[in-house]
Short mmCIF file of C-alpha atoms in Angstrom, two decimals:
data_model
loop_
_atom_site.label_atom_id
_atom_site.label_comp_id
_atom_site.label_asym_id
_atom_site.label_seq_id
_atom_site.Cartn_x
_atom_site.Cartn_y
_atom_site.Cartn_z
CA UNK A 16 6.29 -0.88 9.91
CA UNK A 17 5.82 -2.83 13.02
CA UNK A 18 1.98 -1.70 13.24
CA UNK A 19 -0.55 -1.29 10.94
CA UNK A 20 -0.96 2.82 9.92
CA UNK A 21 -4.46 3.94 8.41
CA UNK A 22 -2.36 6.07 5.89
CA UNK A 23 1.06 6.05 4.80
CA UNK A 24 3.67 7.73 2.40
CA UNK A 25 2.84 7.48 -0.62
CA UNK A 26 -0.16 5.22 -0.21
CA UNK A 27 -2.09 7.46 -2.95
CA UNK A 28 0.32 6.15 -5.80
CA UNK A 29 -0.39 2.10 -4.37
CA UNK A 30 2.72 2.26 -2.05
CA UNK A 31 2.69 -1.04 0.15
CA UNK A 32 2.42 -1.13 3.62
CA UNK A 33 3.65 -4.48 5.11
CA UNK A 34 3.15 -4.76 9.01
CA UNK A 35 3.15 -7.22 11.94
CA UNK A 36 1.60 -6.69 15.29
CA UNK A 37 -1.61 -7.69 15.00
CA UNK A 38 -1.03 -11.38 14.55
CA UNK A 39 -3.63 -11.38 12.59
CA UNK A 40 -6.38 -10.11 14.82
CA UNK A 41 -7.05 -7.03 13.82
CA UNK A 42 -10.72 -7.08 12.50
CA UNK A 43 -11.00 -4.19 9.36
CA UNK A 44 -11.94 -6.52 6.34
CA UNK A 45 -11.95 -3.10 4.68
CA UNK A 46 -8.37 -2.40 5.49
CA UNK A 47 -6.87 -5.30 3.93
CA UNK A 48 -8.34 -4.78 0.44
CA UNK A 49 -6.06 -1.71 0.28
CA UNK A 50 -2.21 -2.49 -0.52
CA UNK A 51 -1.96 -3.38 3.04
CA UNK A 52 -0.35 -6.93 4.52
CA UNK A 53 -0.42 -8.64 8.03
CA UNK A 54 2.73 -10.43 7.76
CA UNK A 55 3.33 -12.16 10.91
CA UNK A 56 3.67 -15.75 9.80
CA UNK A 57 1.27 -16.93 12.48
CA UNK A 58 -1.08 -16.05 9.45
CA UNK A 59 0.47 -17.29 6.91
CA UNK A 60 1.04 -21.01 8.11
CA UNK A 61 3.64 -20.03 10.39
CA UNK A 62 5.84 -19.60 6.97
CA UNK A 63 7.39 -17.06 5.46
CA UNK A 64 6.17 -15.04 2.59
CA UNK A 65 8.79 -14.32 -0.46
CA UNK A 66 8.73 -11.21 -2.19
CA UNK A 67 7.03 -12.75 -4.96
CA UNK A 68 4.17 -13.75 -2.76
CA UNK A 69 4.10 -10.42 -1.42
CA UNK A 70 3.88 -8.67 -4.72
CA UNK A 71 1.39 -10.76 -6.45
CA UNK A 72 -1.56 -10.22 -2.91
CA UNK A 73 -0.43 -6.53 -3.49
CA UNK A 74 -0.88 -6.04 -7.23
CA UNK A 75 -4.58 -7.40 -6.60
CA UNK A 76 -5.27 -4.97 -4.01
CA UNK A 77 -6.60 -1.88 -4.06
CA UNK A 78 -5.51 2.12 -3.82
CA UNK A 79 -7.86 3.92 -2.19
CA UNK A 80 -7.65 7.43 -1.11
CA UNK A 81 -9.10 7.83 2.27
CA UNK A 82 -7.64 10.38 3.12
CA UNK A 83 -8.13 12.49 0.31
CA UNK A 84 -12.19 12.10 0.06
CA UNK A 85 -14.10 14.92 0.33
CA UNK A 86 -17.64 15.60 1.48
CA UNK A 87 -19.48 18.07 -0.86
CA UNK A 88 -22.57 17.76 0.92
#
């Protein structure tokens, strides 16, 4: 997706979400340890990350469920 999303399809089972945008500005260190990836290249050395890149930051990521907590309080 062009923009970052706080949930996505599928996120619950560790589906990626791989966005631009932001150029690397968007401040959420929280965000980004979910299976979640700036990829505008202006953050990556102005160079492009393969798919192999890409996999191995996701596999040592996160899935978190925010959207799916409940508060038994």
């Amino acid at each position: 997706c062009h923009y970052p999303l706080l949930i996505w399809n599928k996120h619950h089972h560790g589906a990626w979400h791989i966005h631009g945008h932001c150029h690397h500005n968007l401040i959420a260190p929280d965000f980004y340890k979910r299976r979640v990836i700036d990829i505008g290249c202006n953050g990556h050395d102005y160079t492009p990350l393969s798919y192999a890149e890409i996999k191995e930051i996701m596999l040592n990521k996160e899935v978190v469920l925010i959207d799916q907590i409940r508060n038994n309080k």
